[in-house]
Amino acid sequence: MIKLRIPATSANLGAGFDALGLALSYYNYVNIEESDGCHISSSDGAEIPTDESNLIYRTAKTVYEICGRPFRGLTVEQTNNIPMARGLGSSSACITAGLTGANMLMGNPLSLDELVDLSAQIEGHPDNTAPALLGGIVTAVFDGKKVHWVKQEVFTTLKFIAVIPDFELKTEKARACLPKEIPHSDAVYNLSRAALFSTSLLTGKYENLRTAVDDKLHQPYRLKLIPNAEDIFDIAYTNGAYGAYISGAGPAIMTIVDSQNCFFAGKMRFALDNMGLHGWEVREMHIDNEGTCPIN
Ligand code: HSE
């Protein structure tokens, strides 16, 4: 039996659309072993597909097929803490679990690079899958087949405080609202900020983050799909956040906060309640530098 811990992820980081992502200390757990047939259970009562359509199962089966190994079936036990369709990488966590679990069960025939490539081929973009596998902050270019990536560990006391609504937003819907073409000036606006984000995070120049998370490729369009998001940005900055951006495709809003800003989460909760937004959860996390790893 292989036991895995898989981190949540936050993709895009504002301007780095489909290119930047980082792993966070909020985890799913998956136990996986070979068996006859498909046996899937959820240890926390979360509603998950328990047949062969299950994303972890499907992904693992694909890996066996790619490696030309006989596939009998799997027993999969999931603990799904990462909420689904909120912009925190729940699908990537399942894909990563299936890939890593199957690879380990077969004695690791695939390299880490091959796992990163496969995860992006399955998901379509690398900015959640690569950090889920690798941890840290990952810069990735997916050329349709291969991911060209760099993982950097981040040593910071910064808090990543997610404000997570009680409604879902499917990635397909959040991508469908984006324009097919953008002005050249918008591209420049974003690429300069995406580069600024990772360099500022890694060198501790946190005062740049507010500028770095601004973008013209996706957030202005997606804000319309997330009621109250603009108010949440306002209260985050009023309470001293370095940066606030739509996490992945949304609808969660991620805020980046100094460790000395002790009461930020409490102030956010108070403000949300005052606005009647009781369904939004405030959850504190840190950067995870390990990525998907086996546990005892
Ligand atoms: N970069 C992706 C998007 C992340 O924003 O659509 C979601 O998988």
PDB file of C-alpha atoms and ligand atoms in Angstrom:
ATOM      1  CA  MET A   1       0.000   0.000   0.000  1.00  0.00           C
ATOM      2  CA  ILE A   2       1.382   3.410  -1.053  1.00  0.00           C
ATOM      3  CA  LYS A   3       0.329   6.394   1.085  1.00  0.00           C
ATOM      4  CA  LEU A   4       0.662   9.825  -0.505  1.00  0.00           C
ATOM      5  CA  ARG A   5       0.284  13.423   0.616  1.00  0.00           C
ATOM      6  CA  ILE A   6      -0.556  15.867  -2.184  1.00  0.00           C
ATOM      7  CA  PRO A   7      -0.550  19.664  -1.727  1.00  0.00           C
ATOM      8  CA  ALA A   8      -3.118  22.190  -2.895  1.00  0.00           C
ATOM      9  CA  THR A   9      -1.812  24.638  -5.465  1.00  0.00           C
ATOM     10  CA  SER A  10      -2.427  28.201  -6.475  1.00  0.00           C
ATOM     11  CA  ALA A  11      -1.915  28.819 -10.178  1.00  0.00           C
ATOM     12  CA  ASN A  12      -1.327  31.960 -12.238  1.00  0.00           C
ATOM     13  CA  LEU A  13      -0.212  34.052  -9.244  1.00  0.00           C
ATOM     14  CA  GLY A  14      -1.981  36.957 -10.902  1.00  0.00           C
ATOM     15  CA  ALA A  15      -0.119  37.736 -14.108  1.00  0.00           C
ATOM     16  CA  GLY A  16       1.566  34.366 -14.780  1.00  0.00           C
ATOM     17  CA  PHE A  17      -1.418  32.893 -16.605  1.00  0.00           C
ATOM     18  CA  ASP A  18      -0.820  29.184 -17.399  1.00  0.00           C
ATOM     19  CA  ALA A  19       2.850  29.659 -16.451  1.00  0.00           C
ATOM     20  CA  LEU A  20       3.350  30.179 -12.701  1.00  0.00           C
ATOM     21  CA  GLY A  21       2.053  28.231  -9.721  1.00  0.00           C
ATOM     22  CA  LEU A  22       2.988  27.303  -6.192  1.00  0.00           C
ATOM     23  CA  ALA A  23       2.207  24.526  -3.727  1.00  0.00           C
ATOM     24  CA  LEU A  24       0.508  25.162  -0.405  1.00  0.00           C
ATOM     25  CA  SER A  25       0.273  23.482   2.992  1.00  0.00           C
ATOM     26  CA  TYR A  26      -3.264  22.186   2.531  1.00  0.00           C
ATOM     27  CA  TYR A  27      -3.311  18.500   1.678  1.00  0.00           C
ATOM     28  CA  ASN A  28      -5.216  15.603   0.188  1.00  0.00           C
ATOM     29  CA  TYR A  29      -4.178  12.108   1.252  1.00  0.00           C
ATOM     30  CA  VAL A  30      -4.445   9.049  -0.965  1.00  0.00           C
ATOM     31  CA  ASN A  31      -3.779   5.388  -0.168  1.00  0.00           C
ATOM     32  CA  ILE A  32      -3.425   3.237  -3.252  1.00  0.00           C
ATOM     33  CA  GLU A  33      -2.662  -0.432  -3.900  1.00  0.00           C
ATOM     34  CA  GLU A  34      -3.107  -3.005  -6.635  1.00  0.00           C
ATOM     35  CA  SER A  35      -6.179  -5.219  -6.344  1.00  0.00           C
ATOM     36  CA  ASP A  36      -8.659  -7.113  -8.507  1.00  0.00           C
ATOM     37  CA  GLY A  37     -11.214  -4.595  -9.789  1.00  0.00           C
ATOM     38  CA  CYS A  38     -12.044  -1.040  -8.830  1.00  0.00           C
ATOM     39  CA  HIS A  39     -12.473  -0.297  -5.105  1.00  0.00           C
ATOM     40  CA  ILE A  40     -12.699   3.393  -4.260  1.00  0.00           C
ATOM     41  CA  SER A  41     -13.655   4.926  -0.953  1.00  0.00           C
ATOM     42  CA  SER A  42     -13.620   8.323   0.682  1.00  0.00           C
ATOM     43  CA  SER A  43     -12.417   8.411   4.275  1.00  0.00           C
ATOM     44  CA  ASP A  44     -14.053  11.776   4.976  1.00  0.00           C
ATOM     45  CA  GLY A  45     -17.443  11.224   3.358  1.00  0.00           C
ATOM     46  CA  ALA A  46     -16.686  13.604   0.455  1.00  0.00           C
ATOM     47  CA  GLU A  47     -18.778  12.754  -2.604  1.00  0.00           C
ATOM     48  CA  ILE A  48     -16.432  11.247  -5.169  1.00  0.00           C
ATOM     49  CA  PRO A  49     -16.938   8.925  -8.143  1.00  0.00           C
ATOM     50  CA  THR A  50     -16.394   5.378  -6.909  1.00  0.00           C
ATOM     51  CA  ASP A  51     -16.329   3.747 -10.351  1.00  0.00           C
ATOM     52  CA  GLU A  52     -13.695   3.700 -13.087  1.00  0.00           C
ATOM     53  CA  SER A  53     -14.493   7.336 -13.954  1.00  0.00           C
ATOM     54  CA  ASN A  54     -12.679   8.391 -10.753  1.00  0.00           C
ATOM     55  CA  LEU A  55      -9.846  10.741 -11.805  1.00  0.00           C
ATOM     56  CA  ILE A  56      -7.186   9.105  -9.621  1.00  0.00           C
ATOM     57  CA  TYR A  57      -8.157   5.643 -10.871  1.00  0.00           C
ATOM     58  CA  ARG A  58      -8.361   6.718 -14.529  1.00  0.00           C
ATOM     59  CA  THR A  59      -4.984   8.450 -14.352  1.00  0.00           C
ATOM     60  CA  ALA A  60      -3.300   5.496 -12.658  1.00  0.00           C
ATOM     61  CA  LYS A  61      -4.741   3.079 -15.214  1.00  0.00           C
ATOM     62  CA  THR A  62      -3.400   5.273 -18.043  1.00  0.00           C
ATOM     63  CA  VAL A  63       0.089   5.107 -16.516  1.00  0.00           C
ATOM     64  CA  TYR A  64      -0.034   1.300 -16.420  1.00  0.00           C
ATOM     65  CA  GLU A  65      -1.114   1.297 -20.087  1.00  0.00           C
ATOM     66  CA  ILE A  66       1.641   3.729 -21.124  1.00  0.00           C
ATOM     67  CA  CYS A  67       4.218   1.559 -19.380  1.00  0.00           C
ATOM     68  CA  GLY A  68       2.789  -1.605 -20.969  1.00  0.00           C
ATOM     69  CA  ARG A  69       2.165  -3.232 -17.601  1.00  0.00           C
ATOM     70  CA  PRO A  70      -0.800  -5.537 -16.909  1.00  0.00           C
ATOM     71  CA  PHE A  71      -3.542  -3.761 -14.964  1.00  0.00           C
ATOM     72  CA  ARG A  72      -5.765  -5.777 -12.598  1.00  0.00           C
ATOM     73  CA  GLY A  73      -7.391  -2.915 -10.739  1.00  0.00           C
ATOM     74  CA  LEU A  74      -6.778  -0.681  -7.744  1.00  0.00           C
ATOM     75  CA  THR A  75      -7.967   0.006  -4.253  1.00  0.00           C
ATOM     76  CA  VAL A  76      -7.984   3.762  -3.669  1.00  0.00           C
ATOM     77  CA  GLU A  77      -8.816   5.489  -0.397  1.00  0.00           C
ATOM     78  CA  GLN A  78      -9.088   9.292  -0.617  1.00  0.00           C
ATOM     79  CA  THR A  79      -9.098  12.013   2.000  1.00  0.00           C
ATOM     80  CA  ASN A  80     -10.142  15.109   0.070  1.00  0.00           C
ATOM     81  CA  ASN A  81      -9.426  18.209   2.091  1.00  0.00           C
ATOM     82  CA  ILE A  82      -8.845  20.481  -0.914  1.00  0.00           C
ATOM     83  CA  PRO A  83     -12.286  21.789  -1.933  1.00  0.00           C
ATOM     84  CA  MET A  84     -13.289  21.010  -5.509  1.00  0.00           C
ATOM     85  CA  ALA A  85     -13.643  23.572  -8.304  1.00  0.00           C
ATOM     86  CA  ARG A  86     -12.440  26.474  -6.149  1.00  0.00           C
ATOM     87  CA  GLY A  87      -9.116  27.297  -7.838  1.00  0.00           C
ATOM     88  CA  LEU A  88      -6.936  25.380  -5.392  1.00  0.00           C
ATOM     89  CA  GLY A  89      -5.837  22.526  -7.638  1.00  0.00           C
ATOM     90  CA  SER A  90      -8.173  19.714  -6.549  1.00  0.00           C
ATOM     91  CA  SER A  91      -8.145  18.088 -10.030  1.00  0.00           C
ATOM     92  CA  SER A  92      -4.378  18.381 -10.262  1.00  0.00           C
ATOM     93  CA  ALA A  93      -4.088  16.744  -6.842  1.00  0.00           C
ATOM     94  CA  CYS A  94      -6.067  13.744  -8.159  1.00  0.00           C
ATOM     95  CA  ILE A  95      -4.021  13.530 -11.367  1.00  0.00           C
ATOM     96  CA  THR A  96      -0.795  13.797  -9.386  1.00  0.00           C
ATOM     97  CA  ALA A  97      -1.931  11.111  -6.946  1.00  0.00           C
ATOM     98  CA  GLY A  98      -2.827   8.732  -9.783  1.00  0.00           C
ATOM     99  CA  LEU A  99       0.461   9.317 -11.609  1.00  0.00           C
ATOM    100  CA  THR A 100       2.720   9.100  -8.572  1.00  0.00           C
ATOM    101  CA  GLY A 101       0.811   6.207  -7.008  1.00  0.00           C
ATOM    102  CA  ALA A 102       0.859   4.098 -10.188  1.00  0.00           C
ATOM    103  CA  ASN A 103       4.515   4.883 -10.853  1.00  0.00           C
ATOM    104  CA  MET A 104       5.511   3.859  -7.322  1.00  0.00           C
ATOM    105  CA  LEU A 105       3.420   0.671  -7.482  1.00  0.00           C
ATOM    106  CA  MET A 106       5.289  -0.321 -10.661  1.00  0.00           C
ATOM    107  CA  GLY A 107       8.730   0.422  -9.161  1.00  0.00           C
ATOM    108  CA  ASN A 108       9.162   3.952 -10.616  1.00  0.00           C
ATOM    109  CA  PRO A 109       9.624   3.262 -14.356  1.00  0.00           C
ATOM    110  CA  LEU A 110       8.833   6.927 -15.181  1.00  0.00           C
ATOM    111  CA  SER A 111      11.178   9.809 -14.370  1.00  0.00           C
ATOM    112  CA  LEU A 112      10.034  12.971 -12.615  1.00  0.00           C
ATOM    113  CA  ASP A 113      10.224  14.845 -15.933  1.00  0.00           C
ATOM    114  CA  GLU A 114       7.971  12.260 -17.550  1.00  0.00           C
ATOM    115  CA  LEU A 115       5.464  12.605 -14.693  1.00  0.00           C
ATOM    116  CA  VAL A 116       5.465  16.400 -15.072  1.00  0.00           C
ATOM    117  CA  ASP A 117       4.867  16.049 -18.837  1.00  0.00           C
ATOM    118  CA  LEU A 118       2.084  13.494 -18.418  1.00  0.00           C
ATOM    119  CA  SER A 119       0.318  15.531 -15.740  1.00  0.00           C
ATOM    120  CA  ALA A 120       0.214  18.588 -18.023  1.00  0.00           C
ATOM    121  CA  GLN A 121      -0.933  16.485 -20.995  1.00  0.00           C
ATOM    122  CA  ILE A 122      -3.846  15.178 -18.904  1.00  0.00           C
ATOM    123  CA  GLU A 123      -4.762  18.522 -17.275  1.00  0.00           C
ATOM    124  CA  GLY A 124      -4.058  20.751 -20.300  1.00  0.00           C
ATOM    125  CA  HIS A 125      -1.852  23.283 -18.510  1.00  0.00           C
ATOM    126  CA  PRO A 126       1.096  22.884 -16.157  1.00  0.00           C
ATOM    127  CA  ASP A 127       0.681  25.639 -13.595  1.00  0.00           C
ATOM    128  CA  ASN A 128      -1.285  23.526 -11.077  1.00  0.00           C
ATOM    129  CA  THR A 129       0.038  20.062 -11.922  1.00  0.00           C
ATOM    130  CA  ALA A 130       3.757  20.884 -11.828  1.00  0.00           C
ATOM    131  CA  PRO A 131       3.745  22.507  -8.371  1.00  0.00           C
ATOM    132  CA  ALA A 132       1.468  19.741  -7.040  1.00  0.00           C
ATOM    133  CA  LEU A 133       4.161  17.242  -8.039  1.00  0.00           C
ATOM    134  CA  LEU A 134       7.243  19.311  -7.290  1.00  0.00           C
ATOM    135  CA  GLY A 135       6.331  21.791  -4.532  1.00  0.00           C
ATOM    136  CA  GLY A 136       7.726  25.320  -4.211  1.00  0.00           C
ATOM    137  CA  ILE A 137       7.086  27.899  -6.916  1.00  0.00           C
ATOM    138  CA  VAL A 138       7.232  26.474 -10.426  1.00  0.00           C
ATOM    139  CA  THR A 139       7.750  28.368 -13.670  1.00  0.00           C
ATOM    140  CA  ALA A 140       6.575  26.216 -16.552  1.00  0.00           C
ATOM    141  CA  VAL A 141       6.187  26.361 -20.312  1.00  0.00           C
ATOM    142  CA  PHE A 142       4.068  23.606 -21.873  1.00  0.00           C
ATOM    143  CA  ASP A 143       4.806  23.183 -25.599  1.00  0.00           C
ATOM    144  CA  GLY A 144       1.889  20.770 -26.050  1.00  0.00           C
ATOM    145  CA  LYS A 145       3.996  17.681 -25.348  1.00  0.00           C
ATOM    146  CA  LYS A 146       6.722  18.593 -22.940  1.00  0.00           C
ATOM    147  CA  VAL A 147       6.917  20.871 -19.919  1.00  0.00           C
ATOM    148  CA  HIS A 148      10.035  23.028 -19.602  1.00  0.00           C
ATOM    149  CA  TRP A 149      10.104  23.849 -15.912  1.00  0.00           C
ATOM    150  CA  VAL A 150      12.074  25.241 -13.010  1.00  0.00           C
ATOM    151  CA  LYS A 151      11.103  24.568  -9.418  1.00  0.00           C
ATOM    152  CA  GLN A 152      12.403  26.939  -6.784  1.00  0.00           C
ATOM    153  CA  GLU A 153      12.059  26.355  -3.065  1.00  0.00           C
ATOM    154  CA  VAL A 154      10.748  29.415  -1.280  1.00  0.00           C
ATOM    155  CA  PHE A 155      12.040  30.174   2.197  1.00  0.00           C
ATOM    156  CA  THR A 156       9.654  32.747   3.550  1.00  0.00           C
ATOM    157  CA  THR A 157       7.449  33.323   6.552  1.00  0.00           C
ATOM    158  CA  LEU A 158       4.787  34.863   4.315  1.00  0.00           C
ATOM    159  CA  LYS A 159       1.263  33.607   4.916  1.00  0.00           C
ATOM    160  CA  PHE A 160      -0.947  32.680   1.978  1.00  0.00           C
ATOM    161  CA  ILE A 161      -4.479  33.233   3.233  1.00  0.00           C
ATOM    162  CA  ALA A 162      -7.183  31.939   0.940  1.00  0.00           C
ATOM    163  CA  VAL A 163     -10.706  33.328   0.989  1.00  0.00           C
ATOM    164  CA  ILE A 164     -12.774  30.450  -0.350  1.00  0.00           C
ATOM    165  CA  PRO A 165     -16.447  30.754  -1.302  1.00  0.00           C
ATOM    166  CA  ASP A 166     -19.070  28.057  -0.827  1.00  0.00           C
ATOM    167  CA  PHE A 167     -19.795  27.966  -4.575  1.00  0.00           C
ATOM    168  CA  GLU A 168     -17.883  26.241  -7.360  1.00  0.00           C
ATOM    169  CA  LEU A 169     -16.536  27.669 -10.608  1.00  0.00           C
ATOM    170  CA  LYS A 170     -15.540  25.090 -13.203  1.00  0.00           C
ATOM    171  CA  THR A 171     -12.295  25.815 -15.033  1.00  0.00           C
ATOM    172  CA  GLU A 172     -13.994  25.307 -18.441  1.00  0.00           C
ATOM    173  CA  LYS A 173     -16.473  28.091 -17.649  1.00  0.00           C
ATOM    174  CA  ALA A 174     -13.708  30.351 -16.301  1.00  0.00           C
ATOM    175  CA  ARG A 175     -11.688  29.806 -19.512  1.00  0.00           C
ATOM    176  CA  ALA A 176     -14.690  30.230 -21.814  1.00  0.00           C
ATOM    177  CA  CYS A 177     -15.119  33.853 -20.682  1.00  0.00           C
ATOM    178  CA  LEU A 178     -11.619  34.871 -21.821  1.00  0.00           C
ATOM    179  CA  PRO A 179     -11.051  36.794 -25.083  1.00  0.00           C
ATOM    180  CA  LYS A 180      -9.437  34.977 -28.001  1.00  0.00           C
ATOM    181  CA  GLU A 181      -7.165  37.939 -28.748  1.00  0.00           C
ATOM    182  CA  ILE A 182      -5.623  40.681 -26.627  1.00  0.00           C
ATOM    183  CA  PRO A 183      -3.776  43.920 -27.453  1.00  0.00           C
ATOM    184  CA  HIS A 184       0.038  43.765 -27.620  1.00  0.00           C
ATOM    185  CA  SER A 185       0.198  46.231 -24.699  1.00  0.00           C
ATOM    186  CA  ASP A 186      -1.767  43.782 -22.497  1.00  0.00           C
ATOM    187  CA  ALA A 187       0.746  41.032 -23.253  1.00  0.00           C
ATOM    188  CA  VAL A 188       3.594  43.331 -22.214  1.00  0.00           C
ATOM    189  CA  TYR A 189       1.654  44.326 -19.095  1.00  0.00           C
ATOM    190  CA  ASN A 190       1.414  40.685 -18.045  1.00  0.00           C
ATOM    191  CA  LEU A 191       4.800  39.287 -18.959  1.00  0.00           C
ATOM    192  CA  SER A 192       6.622  42.027 -17.051  1.00  0.00           C
ATOM    193  CA  ARG A 193       4.477  41.407 -13.987  1.00  0.00           C
ATOM    194  CA  ALA A 194       4.781  37.611 -14.113  1.00  0.00           C
ATOM    195  CA  ALA A 195       8.564  37.949 -14.135  1.00  0.00           C
ATOM    196  CA  LEU A 196       8.350  40.493 -11.308  1.00  0.00           C
ATOM    197  CA  PHE A 197       6.280  38.129  -9.157  1.00  0.00           C
ATOM    198  CA  SER A 198       8.719  35.237  -8.889  1.00  0.00           C
ATOM    199  CA  THR A 199      11.809  37.402  -8.563  1.00  0.00           C
ATOM    200  CA  SER A 200      10.159  39.560  -5.877  1.00  0.00           C
ATOM    201  CA  LEU A 201       8.908  36.533  -3.936  1.00  0.00           C
ATOM    202  CA  LEU A 202      12.299  34.848  -4.065  1.00  0.00           C
ATOM    203  CA  THR A 203      14.315  37.928  -3.102  1.00  0.00           C
ATOM    204  CA  GLY A 204      11.960  39.187  -0.392  1.00  0.00           C
ATOM    205  CA  LYS A 205      10.947  42.367  -2.267  1.00  0.00           C
ATOM    206  CA  TYR A 206       7.360  41.877  -1.137  1.00  0.00           C
ATOM    207  CA  GLU A 207       6.390  45.515  -1.706  1.00  0.00           C
ATOM    208  CA  ASN A 208       6.363  44.643  -5.443  1.00  0.00           C
ATOM    209  CA  LEU A 209       3.725  41.946  -5.101  1.00  0.00           C
ATOM    210  CA  ARG A 210       0.697  44.221  -5.379  1.00  0.00           C
ATOM    211  CA  THR A 211       1.897  45.426  -8.770  1.00  0.00           C
ATOM    212  CA  ALA A 212       3.057  41.939  -9.779  1.00  0.00           C
ATOM    213  CA  VAL A 213      -0.332  40.233  -9.242  1.00  0.00           C
ATOM    214  CA  ASP A 214      -2.207  42.682 -11.451  1.00  0.00           C
ATOM    215  CA  ASP A 215      -3.051  41.377 -14.908  1.00  0.00           C
ATOM    216  CA  LYS A 216      -5.035  41.937 -18.077  1.00  0.00           C
ATOM    217  CA  LEU A 217      -5.312  38.382 -19.421  1.00  0.00           C
ATOM    218  CA  HIS A 218      -7.839  36.715 -17.138  1.00  0.00           C
ATOM    219  CA  GLN A 219      -8.743  38.373 -13.848  1.00  0.00           C
ATOM    220  CA  PRO A 220     -10.748  41.313 -15.270  1.00  0.00           C
ATOM    221  CA  TYR A 221     -12.961  38.805 -17.144  1.00  0.00           C
ATOM    222  CA  ARG A 222     -13.263  36.275 -14.344  1.00  0.00           C
ATOM    223  CA  LEU A 223     -14.171  38.867 -11.712  1.00  0.00           C
ATOM    224  CA  LYS A 224     -17.613  39.035 -13.329  1.00  0.00           C
ATOM    225  CA  LEU A 225     -18.126  35.332 -12.482  1.00  0.00           C
ATOM    226  CA  ILE A 226     -17.222  35.763  -8.799  1.00  0.00           C
ATOM    227  CA  PRO A 227     -19.760  37.869  -6.911  1.00  0.00           C
ATOM    228  CA  ASN A 228     -18.161  40.097  -4.214  1.00  0.00           C
ATOM    229  CA  ALA A 229     -14.594  39.359  -5.349  1.00  0.00           C
ATOM    230  CA  GLU A 230     -13.773  43.041  -5.870  1.00  0.00           C
ATOM    231  CA  ASP A 231     -14.940  43.865  -2.321  1.00  0.00           C
ATOM    232  CA  ILE A 232     -12.732  41.063  -1.004  1.00  0.00           C
ATOM    233  CA  PHE A 233      -9.705  42.514  -2.844  1.00  0.00           C
ATOM    234  CA  ASP A 234     -10.492  45.890  -1.252  1.00  0.00           C
ATOM    235  CA  ILE A 235     -10.706  44.559   2.302  1.00  0.00           C
ATOM    236  CA  ALA A 236      -7.554  42.477   1.826  1.00  0.00           C
ATOM    237  CA  TYR A 237      -5.566  45.558   0.814  1.00  0.00           C
ATOM    238  CA  THR A 238      -7.199  47.694   3.518  1.00  0.00           C
ATOM    239  CA  ASN A 239      -5.973  45.123   6.051  1.00  0.00           C
ATOM    240  CA  GLY A 240      -2.407  45.231   4.736  1.00  0.00           C
ATOM    241  CA  ALA A 241      -2.087  42.320   2.257  1.00  0.00           C
ATOM    242  CA  TYR A 242       0.990  42.515   0.028  1.00  0.00           C
ATOM    243  CA  GLY A 243      -1.040  41.047  -2.819  1.00  0.00           C
ATOM    244  CA  ALA A 244      -4.438  39.565  -3.675  1.00  0.00           C
ATOM    245  CA  TYR A 245      -5.345  37.645  -6.797  1.00  0.00           C
ATOM    246  CA  ILE A 246      -7.825  35.087  -8.131  1.00  0.00           C
ATOM    247  CA  SER A 247      -6.306  31.702  -7.294  1.00  0.00           C
ATOM    248  CA  GLY A 248      -6.067  29.624 -10.488  1.00  0.00           C
ATOM    249  CA  ALA A 249      -9.317  29.883 -12.397  1.00  0.00           C
ATOM    250  CA  GLY A 250     -11.111  30.941  -9.178  1.00  0.00           C
ATOM    251  CA  PRO A 251     -13.379  31.438  -7.414  1.00  0.00           C
ATOM    252  CA  ALA A 252     -11.077  31.491  -4.330  1.00  0.00           C
ATOM    253  CA  ILE A 253      -9.174  34.728  -3.747  1.00  0.00           C
ATOM    254  CA  MET A 254      -5.599  34.290  -2.516  1.00  0.00           C
ATOM    255  CA  THR A 255      -3.996  36.922  -0.309  1.00  0.00           C
ATOM    256  CA  ILE A 256      -0.287  37.192   0.534  1.00  0.00           C
ATOM    257  CA  VAL A 257       0.345  38.501   3.999  1.00  0.00           C
ATOM    258  CA  ASP A 258       3.354  39.314   6.185  1.00  0.00           C
ATOM    259  CA  SER A 259       3.866  36.964   9.143  1.00  0.00           C
ATOM    260  CA  GLN A 260       3.840  40.037  11.449  1.00  0.00           C
ATOM    261  CA  ASN A 261       0.306  40.859  10.294  1.00  0.00           C
ATOM    262  CA  CYS A 262      -1.099  38.673  13.078  1.00  0.00           C
ATOM    263  CA  PHE A 263      -4.756  39.605  12.926  1.00  0.00           C
ATOM    264  CA  PHE A 264      -5.259  39.605   9.156  1.00  0.00           C
ATOM    265  CA  ALA A 265      -7.364  36.413   9.064  1.00  0.00           C
ATOM    266  CA  GLY A 266      -9.547  37.587  11.964  1.00  0.00           C
ATOM    267  CA  LYS A 267     -10.048  40.996  10.360  1.00  0.00           C
ATOM    268  CA  MET A 268     -11.021  39.362   7.066  1.00  0.00           C
ATOM    269  CA  ARG A 269     -13.531  37.122   8.854  1.00  0.00           C
ATOM    270  CA  PHE A 270     -15.015  40.130  10.662  1.00  0.00           C
ATOM    271  CA  ALA A 271     -15.302  42.148   7.441  1.00  0.00           C
ATOM    272  CA  LEU A 272     -16.806  39.237   5.487  1.00  0.00           C
ATOM    273  CA  ASP A 273     -19.409  38.666   8.202  1.00  0.00           C
ATOM    274  CA  ASN A 274     -20.245  42.379   8.229  1.00  0.00           C
ATOM    275  CA  MET A 275     -20.851  42.141   4.476  1.00  0.00           C
ATOM    276  CA  GLY A 276     -23.092  39.101   5.005  1.00  0.00           C
ATOM    277  CA  LEU A 277     -20.564  36.821   3.264  1.00  0.00           C
ATOM    278  CA  HIS A 278     -20.790  34.038   5.847  1.00  0.00           C
ATOM    279  CA  GLY A 279     -20.274  31.341   3.206  1.00  0.00           C
ATOM    280  CA  TRP A 280     -16.683  32.436   2.495  1.00  0.00           C
ATOM    281  CA  GLU A 281     -14.035  30.529   4.471  1.00  0.00           C
ATOM    282  CA  VAL A 282     -10.740  32.163   5.481  1.00  0.00           C
ATOM    283  CA  ARG A 283      -7.911  29.582   5.495  1.00  0.00           C
ATOM    284  CA  GLU A 284      -4.290  30.227   6.355  1.00  0.00           C
ATOM    285  CA  MET A 285      -1.546  28.307   4.519  1.00  0.00           C
ATOM    286  CA  HIS A 286       2.169  28.486   3.817  1.00  0.00           C
ATOM    287  CA  ILE A 287       4.238  27.499   0.797  1.00  0.00           C
ATOM    288  CA  ASP A 288       4.916  23.751   0.603  1.00  0.00           C
ATOM    289  CA  ASN A 289       8.385  23.024  -0.777  1.00  0.00           C
ATOM    290  CA  GLU A 290       8.011  19.224  -0.962  1.00  0.00           C
ATOM    291  CA  GLY A 291       5.206  18.546  -3.418  1.00  0.00           C
ATOM    292  CA  THR A 292       3.676  15.108  -3.595  1.00  0.00           C
ATOM    293  CA  CYS A 293       5.437  12.712  -1.245  1.00  0.00           C
ATOM    294  CA  PRO A 294       4.952   9.324   0.357  1.00  0.00           C
ATOM    295  CA  ILE A 295       4.082   9.280   4.059  1.00  0.00           C
ATOM    296  CA  ASN A 296       4.096   6.493   6.656  1.00  0.00           C
TER     297      ASN A 296
HETATM  298  N1  HSE B   1      -4.043  28.519 -15.582  1.00  0.00           N
HETATM  299  C1  HSE B   1      -5.291  27.852 -15.433  1.00  0.00           C
HETATM  300  C2  HSE B   1      -6.421  28.847 -15.656  1.00  0.00           C
HETATM  301  C3  HSE B   1      -5.400  27.285 -14.050  1.00  0.00           C
HETATM  302  O1  HSE B   1      -6.325  29.941 -15.129  1.00  0.00           O
HETATM  303  O2  HSE B   1      -7.372  28.539 -16.351  1.00  0.00           O
HETATM  304  C4  HSE B   1      -6.582  26.379 -13.880  1.00  0.00           C
HETATM  305  O3  HSE B   1      -6.212  25.071 -14.178  1.00  0.00           O
END
